[in-house]
Coordinates of C-alpha atoms in Angstrom, one line a residue:
M219 CA 196.2 214.7 36.2
K220 CA 198.6 212.7 38.5
R221 CA 201.5 214.1 36.3
Q222 CA 200.5 217.5 36.4
L223 CA 200.1 217.5 40.2
R224 CA 203.5 216.0 40.7
N225 CA 204.9 218.9 38.5
H226 CA 203.1 221.3 40.7
V227 CA 204.5 219.8 43.8
A228 CA 207.9 219.5 42.5
A229 CA 207.8 223.3 41.4
L230 CA 206.3 224.3 44.9
C231 CA 208.8 222.2 47.0
L232 CA 211.9 221.5 45.0
L233 CA 212.2 224.3 42.4
A234 CA 212.3 227.2 44.6
P235 CA 215.0 229.7 43.5
A236 CA 216.1 230.1 46.9
A237 CA 216.5 226.3 47.7
F238 CA 217.7 225.0 44.2
T239 CA 219.8 227.6 42.6
F240 CA 223.3 228.1 44.0
T241 CA 226.5 230.1 43.8
A242 CA 230.0 228.4 44.1
L243 CA 231.3 228.5 47.4
P244 CA 234.3 230.7 47.8
G245 CA 237.8 229.0 47.4
T246 CA 236.0 225.7 45.8
A247 CA 236.8 226.6 42.1
I248 CA 239.9 225.7 40.7
A249 CA 240.4 227.9 37.6
R250 CA 243.2 229.8 35.9
P251 CA 243.1 232.5 33.1
A252 CA 241.0 231.5 30.1
A253 CA 239.7 228.5 31.9
P254 CA 235.9 227.4 31.7
E255 CA 233.7 228.8 34.4
V256 CA 230.7 227.5 36.2
H257 CA 228.2 230.1 36.9
S258 CA 225.1 228.2 38.5
L259 CA 223.7 224.8 39.4
E260 CA 220.0 223.8 39.8
V261 CA 219.1 220.6 41.4
T262 CA 215.6 219.0 41.5
S263 CA 214.0 215.7 42.7
D264 CA 210.7 214.1 42.9
N265 CA 211.4 212.1 46.0
G266 CA 214.4 213.4 47.7
V267 CA 217.4 210.9 47.5
N268 CA 215.4 207.7 48.0
P269 CA 215.8 204.8 45.7
G270 CA 213.8 205.2 42.5
S271 CA 213.7 208.9 42.8
H272 CA 214.8 211.0 39.7
L273 CA 217.5 213.6 40.1
R274 CA 217.5 216.4 37.4
F275 CA 220.5 218.9 37.1
T276 CA 220.8 222.5 35.3
M277 CA 224.2 223.8 35.0
E278 CA 225.2 227.1 33.5
G279 CA 228.9 227.8 32.5
T280 CA 231.3 228.1 29.6
P281 CA 229.9 227.0 26.4
R282 CA 231.1 224.2 24.2
A283 CA 232.5 222.0 27.1
R284 CA 232.2 218.8 28.8
A285 CA 230.0 218.8 32.0
S286 CA 229.3 216.4 34.9
I287 CA 228.3 216.0 38.1
R288 CA 230.0 214.0 41.1
I289 CA 227.8 213.0 44.4
R290 CA 229.3 211.2 47.1
G291 CA 227.5 207.9 47.4
V292 CA 227.2 207.6 43.7
R293 CA 229.7 205.6 42.1
E294 CA 229.9 207.0 38.5
P295 CA 229.7 210.7 37.6
I296 CA 226.5 211.7 36.0
P297 CA 227.1 213.2 32.6
L298 CA 225.3 216.4 31.5
R299 CA 224.6 217.5 27.8
E300 CA 224.6 221.0 26.5
I301 CA 221.1 221.9 25.3
E302 CA 221.7 225.6 24.6
R303 CA 224.9 227.7 24.7
G304 CA 226.4 227.2 27.9
I305 CA 223.1 225.3 29.5
Y306 CA 223.8 221.8 30.4
T307 CA 221.3 219.4 31.7
G308 CA 221.0 215.8 32.9
Q309 CA 219.2 213.4 35.2
Y310 CA 220.0 210.4 37.5
T311 CA 217.7 207.8 38.9
V312 CA 219.0 206.7 42.6
R313 CA 219.6 203.2 42.8
R314 CA 219.2 200.7 46.0
T315 CA 222.9 200.2 46.1
D316 CA 223.6 204.1 46.3
D317 CA 224.5 205.7 49.7
I318 CA 224.0 209.3 49.1
D319 CA 225.7 211.6 51.7
T320 CA 223.3 214.6 51.9
S321 CA 225.9 216.3 54.1
A322 CA 228.5 216.4 51.4
K323 CA 228.9 218.7 48.6
I324 CA 227.9 218.2 45.1
R325 CA 230.4 218.8 42.7
A326 CA 229.9 220.5 39.2
I327 CA 232.8 219.8 37.0
L328 CA 233.3 221.5 33.3
R329 CA 236.3 220.4 30.9
H330 CA 237.2 222.6 27.8
G331 CA 240.2 221.4 26.1
N332 CA 242.7 220.7 28.6
R333 CA 241.5 222.9 31.3
T334 CA 239.1 221.7 34.2
V335 CA 237.1 223.7 36.6
T336 CA 235.3 222.2 39.8
A337 CA 232.5 224.2 41.9
S338 CA 231.2 222.6 44.9
Y339 CA 227.5 223.2 46.2
D340 CA 225.7 222.2 49.2
V341 CA 222.8 219.6 48.9
P342 CA 219.5 221.6 48.9
P343 CA 217.5 221.2 52.2
G344 CA 214.3 220.0 50.3
L345 CA 216.6 217.3 48.3
S346 CA 217.0 215.4 51.6
T347 CA 213.5 215.8 53.0
A348 CA 211.4 215.6 50.0
A349 CA 209.0 212.6 49.9
V350 CA 205.8 211.6 47.9
A351 CA 203.0 209.9 49.9
P352 CA 203.0 206.0 48.8
P353 CA 200.4 205.0 46.0
P354 CA 197.2 203.8 47.4
L355 CA 197.6 200.1 48.0
R356 CA 195.0 198.2 45.8
I357 CA 194.7 194.9 43.6
E358 CA 193.9 196.2 40.0
R359 CA 193.4 192.5 38.6
F360 CA 192.9 189.2 40.0
Q361 CA 192.3 186.1 37.8
V362 CA 192.5 182.4 38.1
T363 CA 192.5 179.7 35.5
T364 CA 189.4 177.8 36.0
L365 CA 189.2 173.9 36.4
E366 CA 186.7 171.3 34.7
R367 CA 187.1 169.1 37.7
V368 CA 189.1 169.0 41.0
Q369 CA 191.6 166.1 40.7
P370 CA 195.0 165.5 42.0
G371 CA 197.6 166.9 39.3
A372 CA 195.4 169.7 38.0
E373 CA 197.4 172.9 37.9
I374 CA 195.8 176.3 38.7
N375 CA 197.4 179.4 37.6
F376 CA 196.9 182.9 39.3
T377 CA 197.5 186.3 38.0
L378 CA 197.6 189.6 40.0
E379 CA 198.2 193.0 39.2
G380 CA 198.7 195.8 42.1
V381 CA 201.5 198.1 43.3
P382 CA 205.2 197.0 42.5
G383 CA 207.4 195.8 45.3
G384 CA 204.9 194.0 47.2
V385 CA 204.1 190.4 48.3
A386 CA 201.3 188.5 47.2
I387 CA 199.7 185.3 48.3
V388 CA 196.6 183.4 47.5
D389 CA 194.4 181.5 49.9
L390 CA 192.6 178.3 48.4
P391 CA 189.9 176.8 50.6
G392 CA 190.8 173.4 51.9
V393 CA 194.5 173.7 50.9
V394 CA 196.8 174.1 54.1
R395 CA 199.4 176.2 52.6
N396 CA 198.9 179.6 51.0
V397 CA 200.2 179.9 47.5
Q398 CA 203.1 182.7 47.2
L399 CA 203.2 184.6 43.7
R400 CA 206.3 185.9 42.1
E401 CA 206.7 189.3 40.9
V402 CA 207.7 188.7 37.2
R403 CA 207.8 192.5 36.4
P404 CA 207.0 195.6 38.4
G405 CA 203.1 195.3 39.8
L406 CA 202.5 192.0 38.1
Y407 CA 202.5 188.8 40.1
E408 CA 202.2 185.4 38.8
G409 CA 202.0 181.8 40.5
S410 CA 200.6 178.3 40.1
Y411 CA 199.5 175.3 42.4
T412 CA 199.3 171.6 41.5
I413 CA 196.4 169.9 43.4
R414 CA 197.7 167.1 45.7
S415 CA 195.8 164.0 46.5
A416 CA 195.8 165.0 50.3
D417 CA 194.2 168.2 49.2
R418 CA 190.6 168.8 50.2
L419 CA 190.1 171.8 48.0
D420 CA 186.4 173.2 48.3
P421 CA 185.4 174.3 44.7
D422 CA 182.8 176.5 46.3
G423 CA 184.7 178.4 48.9
P424 CA 186.1 181.8 48.7
V425 CA 189.6 182.2 46.9
L426 CA 191.4 185.2 48.2
A427 CA 194.5 187.1 47.3
T428 CA 196.3 189.1 49.7
L429 CA 198.9 191.8 48.5
R430 CA 201.2 193.3 51.4
A431 CA 203.4 196.4 51.1
G432 CA 205.3 197.2 54.3
N433 CA 202.6 197.3 57.1
R434 CA 199.7 197.8 54.5
A435 CA 197.6 195.0 53.3
V436 CA 194.7 194.6 50.8
T437 CA 192.7 191.7 49.8
A438 CA 190.7 190.6 46.6
R439 CA 188.1 187.6 46.4
L440 CA 187.7 185.6 43.1
N441 CA 184.6 187.0 41.2
H442 CA 183.9 183.8 39.5
P443 CA 183.8 180.1 40.4
L444 CA 186.8 178.2 40.6
V445 CA 185.5 175.2 38.7
V446 CA 183.5 175.5 35.5
A447 CA 182.4 172.7 33.5
D448 CA 182.2 174.2 29.9
N449 CA 181.0 172.0 27.3
R450 CA 181.9 174.4 24.6
A451 CA 185.9 173.8 25.9
E452 CA 188.3 172.1 23.5
P453 CA 188.2 168.2 24.3
D454 CA 190.8 166.6 25.9
R455 CA 193.3 165.4 23.5
R456 CA 196.6 165.4 25.5
P457 CA 197.6 161.9 26.3
P458 CA 198.6 160.8 30.0
V459 CA 202.3 160.4 30.9
V460 CA 204.1 157.6 33.1
R461 CA 207.0 159.2 35.2
D462 CA 209.0 158.4 38.5
L463 CA 209.7 154.8 37.1
L464 CA 211.3 152.4 39.3
P465 CA 213.7 150.5 38.7
R466 CA 215.2 153.5 36.6
E467 CA 216.2 152.8 33.1
G468 CA 219.3 150.9 33.1
E469 CA 219.4 150.4 36.6
V470 CA 221.1 147.0 38.3
V471 CA 219.1 145.9 41.3
A472 CA 219.0 143.1 43.6
G473 CA 216.2 140.6 43.5
A474 CA 213.9 138.8 45.9
P475 CA 211.8 140.9 45.5
T476 CA 212.0 143.7 42.9
V477 CA 209.4 146.5 43.1
V478 CA 208.4 147.8 39.5
S479 CA 206.4 151.0 40.0
G480 CA 205.6 154.4 38.3
R481 CA 203.1 157.2 38.7
F482 CA 200.7 158.6 36.1
G483 CA 200.0 162.2 35.0
D484 CA 197.2 163.9 33.0
R485 CA 197.6 167.5 33.8
G486 CA 194.5 169.1 33.0
G487 CA 193.1 166.1 31.4
S488 CA 190.4 163.7 32.2
G489 CA 192.5 161.2 34.2
V490 CA 193.9 157.7 33.7
D491 CA 191.3 154.8 33.8
P492 CA 192.7 152.1 36.0
E493 CA 190.9 149.4 33.9
S494 CA 192.9 150.4 30.7
V495 CA 196.4 149.8 32.3
R496 CA 198.2 147.0 31.0
I497 CA 201.6 145.8 32.4
M498 CA 203.9 143.4 30.6
L499 CA 207.2 142.3 32.4
S500 CA 209.9 140.5 30.0
G501 CA 206.9 139.6 27.8
R502 CA 204.5 138.1 30.7
N503 CA 201.4 139.9 31.4
V504 CA 201.4 140.9 35.1
T505 CA 198.7 143.3 35.3
D506 CA 196.3 141.1 37.6
D507 CA 199.1 140.8 40.1
A508 CA 200.0 144.6 40.4
D509 CA 198.3 147.4 42.5
I510 CA 196.8 150.1 39.9
N511 CA 194.9 153.2 40.9
P512 CA 194.2 156.2 38.7
R513 CA 197.6 157.9 40.2
S514 CA 200.1 155.0 40.1
F515 CA 200.9 151.1 39.7
T516 CA 203.1 148.8 41.5
Y517 CA 204.2 145.3 40.9
R518 CA 206.4 143.4 43.4
A519 CA 207.9 139.9 43.0
P520 CA 211.0 138.1 42.8
L521 CA 212.8 138.2 39.5
P522 CA 215.9 136.0 38.0
P523 CA 219.0 137.5 37.4
G524 CA 219.3 139.1 34.1
R525 CA 217.8 141.9 31.8
H526 CA 214.3 142.7 32.2
T527 CA 212.0 145.0 30.1
V528 CA 208.9 146.6 31.2
D529 CA 206.1 147.6 28.8
V530 CA 203.2 149.9 30.2
T531 CA 200.0 151.0 28.2
A532 CA 197.3 153.0 29.6
R533 CA 194.5 155.0 28.4
D534 CA 192.9 158.4 29.9
R535 CA 188.9 158.7 30.1
A536 CA 188.8 160.6 27.0
G537 CA 190.5 157.8 25.0
N538 CA 194.0 159.1 24.8
T539 CA 196.5 156.4 25.1
I540 CA 200.4 156.2 26.3
R541 CA 202.8 153.5 26.1
R542 CA 206.0 153.6 28.0
T543 CA 209.0 150.9 27.8
W544 CA 212.1 150.8 29.7
S545 CA 214.5 148.0 30.9
F546 CA 216.5 147.3 34.2
E547 CA 219.0 144.4 35.4
V548 CA 218.7 142.1 38.2
A549 CA 222.0 141.0 39.7
S550 CA 223.0 137.7 40.6
A551 CA 222.3 136.7 44.2
P552 CA 225.4 137.6 46.3
A553 CA 227.1 135.1 48.7
N554 CA 225.6 137.0 51.7
V555 CA 223.8 140.4 52.4
P556 CA 226.7 143.0 52.7
I557 CA 226.4 145.3 55.8
R558 CA 228.8 148.1 56.3
I559 CA 229.0 151.2 59.1
L560 CA 229.3 154.6 57.4
S561 CA 229.2 156.8 60.5
H562 CA 231.8 155.3 62.8
T563 CA 235.0 153.1 62.6
D564 CA 235.1 150.2 65.2
R565 CA 236.4 151.2 68.6
S566 CA 236.1 154.7 68.0
Q567 CA 234.9 157.3 70.7
V568 CA 231.6 159.2 70.8
D569 CA 230.4 162.3 72.4
G570 CA 227.1 163.4 74.2
N571 CA 224.3 161.4 75.5
V572 CA 222.6 160.4 72.2
T573 CA 224.8 158.5 69.4
H574 CA 223.6 158.1 65.6
V575 CA 224.8 155.0 63.6
R576 CA 224.4 155.1 59.8
G577 CA 225.0 151.9 57.8
R578 CA 224.5 150.1 54.4
A579 CA 223.2 146.6 53.5
A580 CA 221.2 145.3 50.6
P581 CA 218.5 147.4 49.4
Y582 CA 215.1 146.8 51.3
A583 CA 216.9 144.5 53.6
S584 CA 216.0 144.0 57.2
V585 CA 218.3 144.9 59.8
N586 CA 218.2 143.7 63.4
V587 CA 220.0 146.1 65.8
R588 CA 221.1 145.5 69.5
V589 CA 222.9 147.8 71.5
D590 CA 224.3 147.0 75.0
A591 CA 225.9 149.5 77.3
V592 CA 228.5 148.2 79.5
P593 CA 229.8 150.7 82.4
P594 CA 233.6 151.2 82.8
I595 CA 233.5 149.5 86.3
V596 CA 231.1 146.7 86.8
G597 CA 229.0 147.3 90.1
Q598 CA 229.3 151.2 90.2
F599 CA 226.3 151.8 87.9
G600 CA 225.0 148.1 87.6
V601 CA 225.7 145.4 84.9
A602 CA 225.6 145.9 81.1
Q603 CA 222.3 147.3 79.9
Q604 CA 220.4 146.8 76.8
V605 CA 219.5 150.4 75.5
F606 CA 218.5 149.8 72.0
S607 CA 216.8 146.8 70.1
R608 CA 214.8 147.2 66.8
T609 CA 214.5 145.9 63.4
L610 CA 215.1 148.5 60.7
Q611 CA 214.4 148.1 56.8
A612 CA 216.9 149.6 54.6
D613 CA 215.8 151.9 51.8
R614 CA 216.2 151.5 48.0
D615 CA 219.8 152.4 48.3
G616 CA 220.4 149.7 51.2
E617 CA 221.1 152.7 53.7
F618 CA 219.6 152.5 57.2
E619 CA 220.1 154.6 60.3
F620 CA 219.5 154.6 64.0
S621 CA 220.1 156.4 67.3
F622 CA 220.5 155.2 70.9
T623 CA 220.8 157.0 74.2
S624 CA 223.1 156.5 77.0
P625 CA 221.2 154.7 79.9
F626 CA 222.9 157.0 82.6
P627 CA 221.5 160.7 83.5
F628 CA 224.8 161.8 82.2
P629 CA 227.4 160.5 79.9
V630 CA 230.0 158.2 81.7
P631 CA 233.3 158.4 80.5
G632 CA 234.8 155.0 79.3
T633 CA 231.3 153.3 79.0
R634 CA 231.4 150.7 76.1
Y635 CA 228.8 150.2 73.6
D636 CA 228.5 146.9 72.1
I637 CA 226.6 146.7 68.9
Q638 CA 225.2 143.8 66.9
M639 CA 223.7 144.0 63.6
T640 CA 222.1 141.0 61.5
A641 CA 221.2 141.7 57.8
T642 CA 218.4 139.5 56.2
K643 CA 217.3 139.5 52.6
A644 CA 215.3 136.4 51.1
D645 CA 217.4 133.3 52.5
L646 CA 220.7 135.2 53.1
T647 CA 222.0 136.7 56.2
N648 CA 225.0 138.6 57.5
E649 CA 226.1 139.8 60.8
A650 CA 228.5 143.0 61.7
R651 CA 229.5 144.1 64.9
L652 CA 230.7 147.5 66.2
T653 CA 232.2 148.7 69.5
L654 CA 232.1 152.5 70.5
F655 CA 233.4 154.0 73.7
Q656 CA 232.1 157.3 75.6
R657 CA 235.0 159.8 75.2
Q658 CA 237.0 160.6 78.2
G659 CA 236.2 164.0 79.8

């Protein structure tokens, strides 16, 4: 019925003979005796020249020739095919990259042997103004995979069907951010969300999907519970995993102390049983000294230099077991703690009221920083002032950073900043100094 209605509309609005059948304009045909001739051209469209509209062409002319159409704004010529003697037809779907100029001529081209004729036609008025009403905005189908239980790591998958070219999102009760779906093919939107430990997902709350197209929007509510315990479901046979290992496989780290950690994952499963976790470090059972929960484990202790092997075993509540083994190396203790400035060279100049400094020491070292500002003329703004004092901790790569602000309402050119840094790790200490100057105006 919809197709018939479109055909009737096209017949009424686009196929009127006065609007769509044309005679070549005087003086626009290039012909010679015995050259091919273009007698007429008919153009129709189901949606003007808007992207996605279908243009159809019917040309009458000399038979057994090669016919094509050229339209300004369409890069390539549109070929026509001879379906009857002297009758040529073809069609073209307007692309988003096209820029059709409706004020320019449509050129009909006919080639026969080594002779070519070109006839120019005005764009039909209906072709530039024709439009169809947008399809009704509705969500045909909205489905969500159900869960046996709400737990971190569980994944929820969404499927939505509706009009193409829209923006689809899902609102989960208790989850701060909406889940945006991706249009995998016209009108079909899919997406997923993995439950996080900070989420407060309400399994009894409404799950709403919203589909937007332009300034229109429509919503649909999930018509079945999000969490369904189904005794007939397949039992959990998938073992858990151990990921995000620290130290990484083969990594060389400094000792005193060394952090050994990892995270458990049991997507869609019953979850890791903390009581089943066992951690062996270089043949020694350190389970009792580790911090273990259903999502992760952490062991922290000073280790002697050399190669160390970690062997972790665990079991989920359905009885599936996992074993993960990896090794790393603890480097020999350095004579001191290295400390180096990455952002500035000594006695360089700085701009503005705020200065940002980056440096590197040993991994997880403590870095005590003090910054004193000395005005260019003692007594003009007072004596030297302490503008920053804090103890920082370097990250796993040994990097640290801090910022300090000029003590004056506006930067005073020539002000000297004396920066003293002391890095400490275990029983080792090292100092570094940096001097910076406020740039002269």
